[in-house]
Amino acid sequence: MLLAVSLVFAVLAVNAFSPVRREPFTVASFALGWIPGELPLHVAVVEVAAVVACIAGGGLHAWPGWLGLVIALASGAGFVRLAVVAHRSGDLVNRALDEATGGPIGPGEVDPAPAWMHWWRLVLAVPFRLRGIRRTRSIDYWGDGNYRHKLDILTRRRRPPQGAPVLVYIHGGAWVIGDKRQQGIPMMHELVQRGWVCVAINYRLSPRATWPAHIVDCKRAVAWVRQHIAEYGGDPGFIAVSGGSAGGHLSSLLALTPNEPAWQPGFEDLDTSADACVPFYGVYDMTGDPERSGAYGPGLLELLERRVMKTRAVDNPTQFEQASPDHRVTPAAPPMFVLHGSNDTLVPVAVARHFVDQLVAVSAAPVAYAELPRAQHAFEVLASIRSRHTTMGAVRFLEAMRIRVGGQPPRAPVHGADPDVLST
């Protein structure tokens, strides 16, 4: 029994270090590697408990048990190593901001101490919403009663915001699943506790919806925010966008195509521009071109053709190109901080590298890129060691961009004793 248990944890550790990058195993490799990669110390504690239980049950009475113990010690050391690599992400994120095009992105007046991402929250891992954060739920930004056309607004309860910078977060889920309540929580909670206003939006999903419905909805949500966010303490003069995976695609595409009439039917005159963008592990090429995409494999293009675009790329290449942020980079691109994991099996890191190369070559605004060793897809969803560092990097970038466009940072967060308890 001890040998079997140790082999299971060994497989998890090996997959977290070196995931399988060939279809059709990429999704399974992500599923097995996400938790061990982001919460390696939690997994190590579970492994220790399992090994101790096996030993107490007589697991060392024969040679397979001793072999299992050796394997368990090796995999445990691997999990510790993963935690060390995650911790070093902080230096990489800071270096990326220091080496941004246009000059270093300094912290300015920003307090570097976390306002929400305290170490004890990393122990909990699941980013529960606490009473210190108010969530105004399901505001209809289109006026048609469709749940997919609703957004949530997050603000700080104590010292409510006044004229605060705004972040609009777009969830991921391969354009077919996901919800405004599920992703980007650590970053939004950190910003909210610093006085920002955060907006988490829903948008129509495939296969019921057909492209470009997804980007149209995101633009309509940003237009609503420009018009109404002052009612919630936000400053419509500074709106940043962010998202992960499909949300990284939509946020970057939105930022690169401000006021695009074809994607603003009925609201062509409204402002849908973004002042900064922080995409996480985004899909920046939709054409399936191996030269650009880093050879996703056929899975992505099949998904797009069958469920999202509902047309073949060879028949409508322009439509796939126009939907690709990689093809929409211009000198007018807003400031961008792109983050991607080197172990991402769902969106190869080569995709982000090519996108950043395009931005650096063309954009007149600051561009920063952080490539995180051993990080899988969805690395910032949980409150983890790595997401703590990426969150603080995003804070540094966003608040610096807020100051550059003529604004002032929000009032400093309150540190010290945290009175929050779990909300109901």
PDB file of C-alpha atoms in Angstrom, residues 105 165-170 187 196 222 226 237-243 250-256 258 272-279 332-338 365-367 394-405:
ATOM      1  CA  ILE A 105       7.865  50.597 -13.937  1.00  0.00           C
ATOM      2  CA  PRO A 165      -9.242  53.471 -10.596  1.00  0.00           C
ATOM      3  CA  VAL A 166     -11.173  50.573 -12.092  1.00  0.00           C
ATOM      4  CA  LEU A 167     -10.277  47.052 -13.208  1.00  0.00           C
ATOM      5  CA  VAL A 168     -12.637  45.059 -15.435  1.00  0.00           C
ATOM      6  CA  TYR A 169     -11.960  41.324 -15.199  1.00  0.00           C
ATOM      7  CA  ILE A 170     -13.048  38.878 -17.947  1.00  0.00           C
ATOM      8  CA  MET A 187      -5.941  40.041  -7.736  1.00  0.00           C
ATOM      9  CA  TRP A 196      -9.801  50.188  -6.374  1.00  0.00           C
ATOM     10  CA  VAL A 222     -16.805  48.352 -20.650  1.00  0.00           C
ATOM     11  CA  ARG A 226     -17.499  54.137 -18.494  1.00  0.00           C
ATOM     12  CA  GLY A 237     -11.114  58.157 -16.613  1.00  0.00           C
ATOM     13  CA  PHE A 238      -8.991  55.094 -15.838  1.00  0.00           C
ATOM     14  CA  ILE A 239     -10.249  51.621 -16.692  1.00  0.00           C
ATOM     15  CA  ALA A 240      -7.867  48.678 -16.988  1.00  0.00           C
ATOM     16  CA  VAL A 241      -8.846  45.225 -18.242  1.00  0.00           C
ATOM     17  CA  SER A 242      -7.584  41.781 -17.342  1.00  0.00           C
ATOM     18  CA  GLY A 243      -8.471  38.129 -17.708  1.00  0.00           C
ATOM     19  CA  LEU A 250     -10.765  38.868 -24.827  1.00  0.00           C
ATOM     20  CA  SER A 251      -9.138  41.458 -22.569  1.00  0.00           C
ATOM     21  CA  SER A 252      -6.132  41.917 -24.850  1.00  0.00           C
ATOM     22  CA  LEU A 253      -8.308  41.975 -27.978  1.00  0.00           C
ATOM     23  CA  LEU A 254     -10.575  44.563 -26.357  1.00  0.00           C
ATOM     24  CA  ALA A 255      -7.586  46.691 -25.403  1.00  0.00           C
ATOM     25  CA  LEU A 256      -6.158  46.521 -28.929  1.00  0.00           C
ATOM     26  CA  PRO A 258     -10.879  50.418 -29.010  1.00  0.00           C
ATOM     27  CA  THR A 272     -14.858  51.028 -25.099  1.00  0.00           C
ATOM     28  CA  SER A 273     -11.157  51.828 -24.802  1.00  0.00           C
ATOM     29  CA  ALA A 274      -8.914  50.459 -22.067  1.00  0.00           C
ATOM     30  CA  ASP A 275      -6.153  52.410 -20.353  1.00  0.00           C
ATOM     31  CA  ALA A 276      -4.045  49.346 -19.471  1.00  0.00           C
ATOM     32  CA  CYS A 277      -4.224  45.581 -19.858  1.00  0.00           C
ATOM     33  CA  VAL A 278      -2.923  42.638 -17.810  1.00  0.00           C
ATOM     34  CA  PRO A 279      -3.621  39.369 -19.682  1.00  0.00           C
ATOM     35  CA  ALA A 332      -1.659  52.876 -30.208  1.00  0.00           C
ATOM     36  CA  ALA A 333      -1.783  49.742 -28.022  1.00  0.00           C
ATOM     37  CA  PRO A 334      -2.271  50.595 -24.342  1.00  0.00           C
ATOM     38  CA  PRO A 335       0.302  49.615 -21.694  1.00  0.00           C
ATOM     39  CA  MET A 336       0.410  45.840 -21.252  1.00  0.00           C
ATOM     40  CA  PHE A 337       1.806  43.451 -18.674  1.00  0.00           C
ATOM     41  CA  VAL A 338       1.688  39.914 -20.106  1.00  0.00           C
ATOM     42  CA  ALA A 365       3.289  52.247 -24.662  1.00  0.00           C
ATOM     43  CA  PRO A 366       5.114  50.285 -21.923  1.00  0.00           C
ATOM     44  CA  VAL A 367       5.253  46.515 -22.384  1.00  0.00           C
ATOM     45  CA  ALA A 394      -0.017  43.459 -11.330  1.00  0.00           C
ATOM     46  CA  VAL A 395      -0.712  45.965  -8.548  1.00  0.00           C
ATOM     47  CA  ARG A 396       2.632  47.660  -9.130  1.00  0.00           C
ATOM     48  CA  PHE A 397       2.020  47.838 -12.882  1.00  0.00           C
ATOM     49  CA  LEU A 398      -1.568  49.050 -12.701  1.00  0.00           C
ATOM     50  CA  GLU A 399      -0.996  51.704 -10.093  1.00  0.00           C
ATOM     51  CA  ALA A 400       2.050  52.971 -11.990  1.00  0.00           C
ATOM     52  CA  MET A 401      -0.034  53.241 -15.161  1.00  0.00           C
ATOM     53  CA  ARG A 402      -2.744  55.055 -13.216  1.00  0.00           C
ATOM     54  CA  ILE A 403      -0.205  57.642 -12.095  1.00  0.00           C
ATOM     55  CA  ARG A 404       1.281  57.977 -15.600  1.00  0.00           C
ATOM     56  CA  VAL A 405      -2.063  59.011 -17.111  1.00  0.00           C
TER      57      VAL A 405
END
